[in-house]
């Protein structure tokens, strides 16, 4: 059985929690990280020995080897990334809150439904703290 492969969008404060959780599970693998600040993406990639580093998350979403996208961008920007991920056929794990308005949440849910992918919310707590 092959591993479930993740890409992370947003390499800020919360991303290391996701990266650590992904790295800790034997059936998952972190394969790419995207951030508009390339230095942040490179730093996180170095910490987890990841070669896929992107300044544009849409470029990262073109990768066929990504199964799930962890959305770790600031609140209020989740829908944009999640909808793009759904359109690219990627399942979505979104940091809390799912979004900051009901309309944006509805867009995310509709995109996931329309593109037959799963949408979940994360709370980055527990034993995976960096």
Short mmCIF file of N, CA and C in Angstrom, two decimals:
data_model
loop_
_atom_site.label_atom_id
_atom_site.label_comp_id
_atom_site.label_asym_id
_atom_site.label_seq_id
_atom_site.Cartn_x
_atom_site.Cartn_y
_atom_site.Cartn_z
N UNK A 1 0.85 -1.19 0.00
CA UNK A 1 0.00 0.00 0.00
C UNK A 1 0.88 1.24 0.00
N UNK A 2 0.61 2.16 -0.91
CA UNK A 2 1.43 3.37 -0.98
C UNK A 2 1.01 4.37 0.09
N UNK A 3 1.92 5.27 0.39
CA UNK A 3 1.64 6.29 1.40
C UNK A 3 0.67 7.34 0.87
N UNK A 4 -0.03 7.98 1.79
CA UNK A 4 -0.88 9.12 1.46
C UNK A 4 0.03 10.34 1.45
N UNK A 5 0.03 11.07 0.33
CA UNK A 5 0.99 12.16 0.16
C UNK A 5 0.31 13.52 0.34
N UNK A 6 0.96 14.35 1.12
CA UNK A 6 0.44 15.67 1.48
C UNK A 6 1.27 16.79 0.87
N UNK A 7 0.59 17.89 0.60
CA UNK A 7 1.22 19.17 0.32
C UNK A 7 0.66 20.16 1.31
N UNK A 8 1.49 21.06 1.78
CA UNK A 8 1.05 22.11 2.71
C UNK A 8 1.07 23.44 1.99
N UNK A 9 -0.01 24.22 2.12
CA UNK A 9 -0.05 25.59 1.61
C UNK A 9 -0.04 26.52 2.81
N UNK A 10 1.01 27.33 2.89
CA UNK A 10 1.20 28.25 4.01
C UNK A 10 2.23 27.67 4.96
N UNK A 11 3.37 28.33 5.07
CA UNK A 11 4.47 27.82 5.90
C UNK A 11 4.69 28.69 7.14
N UNK A 12 3.62 29.26 7.65
CA UNK A 12 3.72 30.12 8.82
C UNK A 12 3.69 29.36 10.13
N UNK A 13 3.13 29.96 11.14
CA UNK A 13 3.15 29.47 12.51
C UNK A 13 2.53 28.08 12.67
N UNK A 14 1.43 27.82 11.99
CA UNK A 14 0.70 26.56 12.21
C UNK A 14 1.24 25.41 11.36
N UNK A 15 1.91 25.70 10.26
CA UNK A 15 2.37 24.65 9.34
C UNK A 15 3.27 23.60 10.00
N UNK A 16 4.18 23.97 10.91
CA UNK A 16 5.01 22.92 11.53
C UNK A 16 4.21 21.88 12.30
N UNK A 17 3.05 22.26 12.83
CA UNK A 17 2.19 21.28 13.51
C UNK A 17 1.70 20.24 12.51
N UNK A 18 1.28 20.70 11.35
CA UNK A 18 0.82 19.79 10.31
C UNK A 18 1.98 18.93 9.81
N UNK A 19 3.12 19.56 9.55
CA UNK A 19 4.28 18.82 9.04
C UNK A 19 4.71 17.74 10.03
N UNK A 20 4.72 18.07 11.28
CA UNK A 20 5.13 17.09 12.28
C UNK A 20 4.15 15.93 12.36
N UNK A 21 2.86 16.22 12.31
CA UNK A 21 1.85 15.16 12.35
C UNK A 21 1.96 14.25 11.13
N UNK A 22 2.17 14.84 9.97
CA UNK A 22 2.32 14.05 8.75
C UNK A 22 3.57 13.18 8.84
N UNK A 23 4.68 13.75 9.29
CA UNK A 23 5.94 13.01 9.40
C UNK A 23 5.85 11.89 10.43
N UNK A 24 5.03 12.06 11.45
CA UNK A 24 4.94 11.07 12.53
C UNK A 24 4.14 9.83 12.14
N UNK A 25 3.33 9.92 11.10
CA UNK A 25 2.48 8.79 10.73
C UNK A 25 3.17 7.94 9.67
N UNK A 26 3.28 6.64 9.88
CA UNK A 26 4.01 5.80 8.93
C UNK A 26 3.34 5.65 7.56
N UNK A 27 2.08 6.00 7.45
CA UNK A 27 1.38 5.84 6.17
C UNK A 27 1.19 7.15 5.42
N UNK A 28 1.84 8.22 5.90
CA UNK A 28 1.72 9.52 5.22
C UNK A 28 3.11 10.05 4.90
N UNK A 29 3.14 10.94 3.92
CA UNK A 29 4.41 11.54 3.49
C UNK A 29 4.15 12.97 3.05
N UNK A 30 4.99 13.88 3.51
CA UNK A 30 4.92 15.28 3.09
C UNK A 30 5.82 15.44 1.87
N UNK A 31 5.23 15.84 0.73
CA UNK A 31 6.00 15.90 -0.51
C UNK A 31 6.21 17.32 -1.04
N UNK A 32 5.43 18.30 -0.54
CA UNK A 32 5.56 19.66 -1.08
C UNK A 32 5.03 20.69 -0.09
N UNK A 33 5.63 21.89 -0.20
CA UNK A 33 5.22 23.01 0.66
C UNK A 33 5.20 24.26 -0.22
N UNK A 34 4.14 25.07 -0.07
CA UNK A 34 4.03 26.32 -0.82
C UNK A 34 3.78 27.48 0.14
N UNK A 35 4.44 28.58 -0.14
CA UNK A 35 4.20 29.82 0.62
C UNK A 35 4.60 30.99 -0.26
N UNK A 36 3.88 32.11 -0.13
CA UNK A 36 4.20 33.30 -0.91
C UNK A 36 5.54 33.90 -0.50
N UNK A 37 6.01 33.52 0.68
CA UNK A 37 7.35 33.91 1.13
C UNK A 37 8.24 32.67 0.97
N UNK A 38 8.95 32.59 -0.14
CA UNK A 38 9.71 31.36 -0.44
C UNK A 38 10.67 30.93 0.67
N UNK A 39 11.24 31.88 1.39
CA UNK A 39 12.17 31.53 2.46
C UNK A 39 11.49 30.71 3.55
N UNK A 40 10.24 31.02 3.85
CA UNK A 40 9.49 30.25 4.85
C UNK A 40 9.27 28.83 4.37
N UNK A 41 8.89 28.70 3.11
CA UNK A 41 8.66 27.36 2.55
C UNK A 41 9.96 26.56 2.54
N UNK A 42 11.06 27.21 2.14
CA UNK A 42 12.36 26.52 2.11
C UNK A 42 12.78 26.06 3.49
N UNK A 43 12.57 26.90 4.50
CA UNK A 43 12.97 26.54 5.87
C UNK A 43 12.20 25.31 6.35
N UNK A 44 10.89 25.32 6.17
CA UNK A 44 10.08 24.18 6.59
C UNK A 44 10.47 22.94 5.79
N UNK A 45 10.71 23.12 4.50
CA UNK A 45 11.12 21.99 3.66
C UNK A 45 12.45 21.41 4.13
N UNK A 46 13.38 22.26 4.50
CA UNK A 46 14.67 21.78 5.03
C UNK A 46 14.47 21.00 6.32
N UNK A 47 13.60 21.49 7.18
CA UNK A 47 13.34 20.81 8.46
C UNK A 47 12.79 19.40 8.27
N UNK A 48 12.08 19.18 7.16
CA UNK A 48 11.44 17.88 6.92
C UNK A 48 11.97 17.17 5.67
N UNK A 49 13.10 17.65 5.16
CA UNK A 49 13.77 17.02 4.02
C UNK A 49 12.83 16.86 2.82
N UNK A 50 12.18 17.96 2.45
CA UNK A 50 11.23 17.97 1.35
C UNK A 50 11.84 18.76 0.18
N UNK A 51 11.80 18.19 -1.00
CA UNK A 51 12.38 18.88 -2.15
C UNK A 51 11.38 19.77 -2.89
N UNK A 52 10.09 19.50 -2.73
CA UNK A 52 9.07 20.27 -3.44
C UNK A 52 8.73 21.56 -2.72
N UNK A 53 9.29 22.68 -3.18
CA UNK A 53 9.07 23.99 -2.57
C UNK A 53 8.52 24.93 -3.64
N UNK A 54 7.44 25.62 -3.29
CA UNK A 54 6.75 26.48 -4.25
C UNK A 54 6.42 27.84 -3.65
N UNK A 55 6.52 28.89 -4.47
CA UNK A 55 6.06 30.22 -4.07
C UNK A 55 4.60 30.41 -4.49
N UNK A 56 4.12 29.56 -5.40
CA UNK A 56 2.77 29.64 -5.93
C UNK A 56 2.06 28.31 -5.66
N UNK A 57 1.07 28.34 -4.81
CA UNK A 57 0.39 27.10 -4.45
C UNK A 57 -0.32 26.47 -5.65
N UNK A 58 -0.74 27.27 -6.60
CA UNK A 58 -1.40 26.71 -7.78
C UNK A 58 -0.44 25.83 -8.58
N UNK A 59 0.83 26.19 -8.60
CA UNK A 59 1.83 25.34 -9.24
C UNK A 59 1.96 24.02 -8.48
N UNK A 60 1.97 24.11 -7.16
CA UNK A 60 2.06 22.89 -6.35
C UNK A 60 0.87 21.98 -6.60
N UNK A 61 -0.32 22.56 -6.76
CA UNK A 61 -1.53 21.76 -6.96
C UNK A 61 -1.52 20.98 -8.27
N UNK A 62 -0.65 21.33 -9.20
CA UNK A 62 -0.55 20.61 -10.47
C UNK A 62 0.14 19.26 -10.30
N UNK A 63 0.80 19.05 -9.17
CA UNK A 63 1.50 17.78 -8.94
C UNK A 63 0.48 16.64 -8.82
N UNK A 64 0.75 15.57 -9.54
CA UNK A 64 -0.15 14.42 -9.49
C UNK A 64 0.11 13.55 -8.28
N UNK A 65 1.25 13.75 -7.60
CA UNK A 65 1.58 12.88 -6.46
C UNK A 65 1.09 13.43 -5.13
N UNK A 66 0.26 14.46 -5.14
CA UNK A 66 -0.32 14.99 -3.91
C UNK A 66 -1.76 14.51 -3.80
N UNK A 67 -2.06 13.85 -2.67
CA UNK A 67 -3.42 13.35 -2.42
C UNK A 67 -4.24 14.32 -1.60
N UNK A 68 -3.58 14.95 -0.62
CA UNK A 68 -4.27 15.83 0.35
C UNK A 68 -3.49 17.13 0.49
N UNK A 69 -4.22 18.22 0.59
CA UNK A 69 -3.61 19.53 0.82
C UNK A 69 -3.99 20.00 2.21
N UNK A 70 -2.97 20.33 3.01
CA UNK A 70 -3.21 20.97 4.31
C UNK A 70 -3.21 22.47 4.09
N UNK A 71 -4.33 23.11 4.41
CA UNK A 71 -4.48 24.55 4.22
C UNK A 71 -4.09 25.24 5.52
N UNK A 72 -2.93 25.90 5.50
CA UNK A 72 -2.38 26.54 6.70
C UNK A 72 -2.16 28.03 6.48
N UNK A 73 -2.90 28.62 5.57
CA UNK A 73 -2.82 30.07 5.34
C UNK A 73 -3.65 30.78 6.40
N UNK A 74 -3.52 32.11 6.52
CA UNK A 74 -4.32 32.83 7.51
C UNK A 74 -5.82 32.70 7.30
N UNK A 75 -6.56 32.74 8.40
CA UNK A 75 -8.02 32.72 8.34
C UNK A 75 -8.50 33.83 7.42
N UNK A 76 -9.53 33.54 6.67
CA UNK A 76 -10.04 34.49 5.69
C UNK A 76 -9.50 34.21 4.30
N UNK A 77 -8.47 33.35 4.21
CA UNK A 77 -7.88 32.98 2.92
C UNK A 77 -8.06 31.49 2.64
N UNK A 78 -8.70 30.78 3.55
CA UNK A 78 -8.84 29.33 3.41
C UNK A 78 -9.65 28.94 2.18
N UNK A 79 -10.75 29.64 1.92
CA UNK A 79 -11.63 29.25 0.82
C UNK A 79 -10.92 29.29 -0.51
N UNK A 80 -10.15 30.32 -0.76
CA UNK A 80 -9.44 30.44 -2.04
C UNK A 80 -8.57 29.21 -2.30
N UNK A 81 -7.80 28.81 -1.29
CA UNK A 81 -6.89 27.67 -1.43
C UNK A 81 -7.69 26.36 -1.49
N UNK A 82 -8.67 26.22 -0.63
CA UNK A 82 -9.45 24.98 -0.58
C UNK A 82 -10.22 24.74 -1.87
N UNK A 83 -10.82 25.77 -2.42
CA UNK A 83 -11.56 25.61 -3.68
C UNK A 83 -10.59 25.22 -4.80
N UNK A 84 -9.44 25.86 -4.86
CA UNK A 84 -8.44 25.51 -5.88
C UNK A 84 -7.98 24.06 -5.71
N UNK A 85 -7.78 23.64 -4.46
CA UNK A 85 -7.36 22.25 -4.20
C UNK A 85 -8.44 21.27 -4.66
N UNK A 86 -9.69 21.58 -4.34
CA UNK A 86 -10.80 20.71 -4.77
C UNK A 86 -10.85 20.63 -6.29
N UNK A 87 -10.71 21.77 -6.94
CA UNK A 87 -10.74 21.80 -8.41
C UNK A 87 -9.59 20.99 -9.01
N UNK A 88 -8.48 20.88 -8.26
CA UNK A 88 -7.33 20.08 -8.71
C UNK A 88 -7.48 18.61 -8.33
N UNK A 89 -8.60 18.26 -7.69
CA UNK A 89 -8.85 16.87 -7.32
C UNK A 89 -8.15 16.41 -6.06
N UNK A 90 -7.76 17.37 -5.20
CA UNK A 90 -7.07 17.04 -3.96
C UNK A 90 -8.05 17.08 -2.78
N UNK A 91 -7.91 16.14 -1.88
CA UNK A 91 -8.65 16.20 -0.63
C UNK A 91 -8.07 17.36 0.19
N UNK A 92 -8.85 17.87 1.15
CA UNK A 92 -8.46 19.09 1.86
C UNK A 92 -8.56 18.89 3.37
N UNK A 93 -7.48 19.24 4.05
CA UNK A 93 -7.47 19.33 5.51
C UNK A 93 -7.19 20.79 5.83
N UNK A 94 -8.20 21.48 6.35
CA UNK A 94 -8.12 22.92 6.55
C UNK A 94 -7.96 23.25 8.03
N UNK A 95 -7.04 24.13 8.31
CA UNK A 95 -6.84 24.60 9.67
C UNK A 95 -8.09 25.35 10.12
N UNK A 96 -8.35 25.32 11.42
CA UNK A 96 -9.52 26.01 11.95
C UNK A 96 -9.28 27.52 12.02
N UNK A 97 -10.30 28.32 11.95
CA UNK A 97 -11.66 27.95 11.58
C UNK A 97 -11.71 27.61 10.10
N UNK A 98 -12.71 26.82 9.72
CA UNK A 98 -12.83 26.43 8.32
C UNK A 98 -12.80 27.67 7.43
N UNK A 99 -13.53 28.68 7.77
CA UNK A 99 -13.51 30.00 7.12
C UNK A 99 -14.17 30.98 8.07
N UNK A 100 -14.16 32.25 7.71
CA UNK A 100 -14.68 33.25 8.64
C UNK A 100 -16.08 33.74 8.30
N UNK A 101 -16.62 33.31 7.16
CA UNK A 101 -18.00 33.66 6.84
C UNK A 101 -18.74 32.41 6.37
N UNK A 102 -20.03 32.34 6.62
CA UNK A 102 -20.82 31.20 6.14
C UNK A 102 -20.77 31.04 4.62
N UNK A 103 -20.76 32.15 3.89
CA UNK A 103 -20.71 32.07 2.43
C UNK A 103 -19.42 31.40 1.96
N UNK A 104 -18.30 31.76 2.57
CA UNK A 104 -17.02 31.15 2.18
C UNK A 104 -16.99 29.67 2.55
N UNK A 105 -17.54 29.33 3.71
CA UNK A 105 -17.62 27.91 4.09
C UNK A 105 -18.47 27.15 3.09
N UNK A 106 -19.57 27.73 2.69
CA UNK A 106 -20.45 27.08 1.72
C UNK A 106 -19.74 26.87 0.38
N UNK A 107 -18.93 27.83 -0.04
CA UNK A 107 -18.13 27.68 -1.27
C UNK A 107 -17.20 26.48 -1.16
N UNK A 108 -16.55 26.35 -0.01
CA UNK A 108 -15.61 25.24 0.20
C UNK A 108 -16.33 23.90 0.16
N UNK A 109 -17.45 23.83 0.85
CA UNK A 109 -18.23 22.58 0.91
C UNK A 109 -18.73 22.22 -0.49
N UNK A 110 -19.25 23.20 -1.21
CA UNK A 110 -19.76 22.95 -2.56
C UNK A 110 -18.64 22.48 -3.50
N UNK A 111 -17.47 23.10 -3.40
CA UNK A 111 -16.34 22.70 -4.25
C UNK A 111 -15.93 21.27 -3.96
N UNK A 112 -15.85 20.92 -2.69
CA UNK A 112 -15.49 19.55 -2.32
C UNK A 112 -16.53 18.57 -2.85
N UNK A 113 -17.79 18.90 -2.67
CA UNK A 113 -18.87 18.02 -3.15
C UNK A 113 -18.82 17.90 -4.68
N UNK A 114 -18.69 19.03 -5.37
CA UNK A 114 -18.71 19.04 -6.83
C UNK A 114 -17.54 18.27 -7.45
N UNK A 115 -16.42 18.26 -6.74
CA UNK A 115 -15.21 17.62 -7.29
C UNK A 115 -14.91 16.27 -6.63
N UNK A 116 -15.87 15.80 -5.81
CA UNK A 116 -15.79 14.46 -5.21
C UNK A 116 -14.53 14.26 -4.36
N UNK A 117 -14.21 15.28 -3.55
CA UNK A 117 -13.09 15.16 -2.61
C UNK A 117 -13.61 15.39 -1.20
N UNK A 118 -12.81 14.98 -0.23
CA UNK A 118 -13.16 15.15 1.18
C UNK A 118 -12.63 16.50 1.68
N UNK A 119 -13.39 17.12 2.58
CA UNK A 119 -13.00 18.37 3.22
C UNK A 119 -13.09 18.16 4.72
N UNK A 120 -11.99 18.42 5.44
CA UNK A 120 -11.98 18.28 6.88
C UNK A 120 -11.33 19.48 7.53
N UNK A 121 -11.62 19.65 8.82
CA UNK A 121 -11.01 20.76 9.59
C UNK A 121 -10.08 20.19 10.64
N UNK A 122 -9.02 20.92 10.91
CA UNK A 122 -7.99 20.49 11.85
C UNK A 122 -7.93 21.46 13.02
N UNK A 123 -7.43 20.96 14.14
CA UNK A 123 -7.27 21.86 15.30
C UNK A 123 -5.85 21.86 15.83
N UNK A 124 -4.90 21.30 15.11
CA UNK A 124 -3.46 21.38 15.41
C UNK A 124 -3.08 21.34 16.88
N UNK A 125 -3.65 20.47 17.63
CA UNK A 125 -3.27 20.38 19.02
C UNK A 125 -2.65 19.03 19.33
N UNK A 126 -2.68 18.68 20.58
CA UNK A 126 -2.26 17.33 20.97
C UNK A 126 -0.78 17.11 20.93
N UNK A 127 -0.40 15.86 20.61
CA UNK A 127 0.98 15.43 20.74
C UNK A 127 1.86 15.81 19.56
N UNK A 128 1.35 16.53 18.58
CA UNK A 128 2.15 16.87 17.42
C UNK A 128 2.68 18.29 17.47
N UNK A 129 2.76 18.85 18.63
CA UNK A 129 3.32 20.19 18.76
C UNK A 129 4.82 20.14 18.47
N UNK A 130 5.31 21.14 17.67
CA UNK A 130 6.75 21.13 17.35
C UNK A 130 7.62 21.43 18.55
#
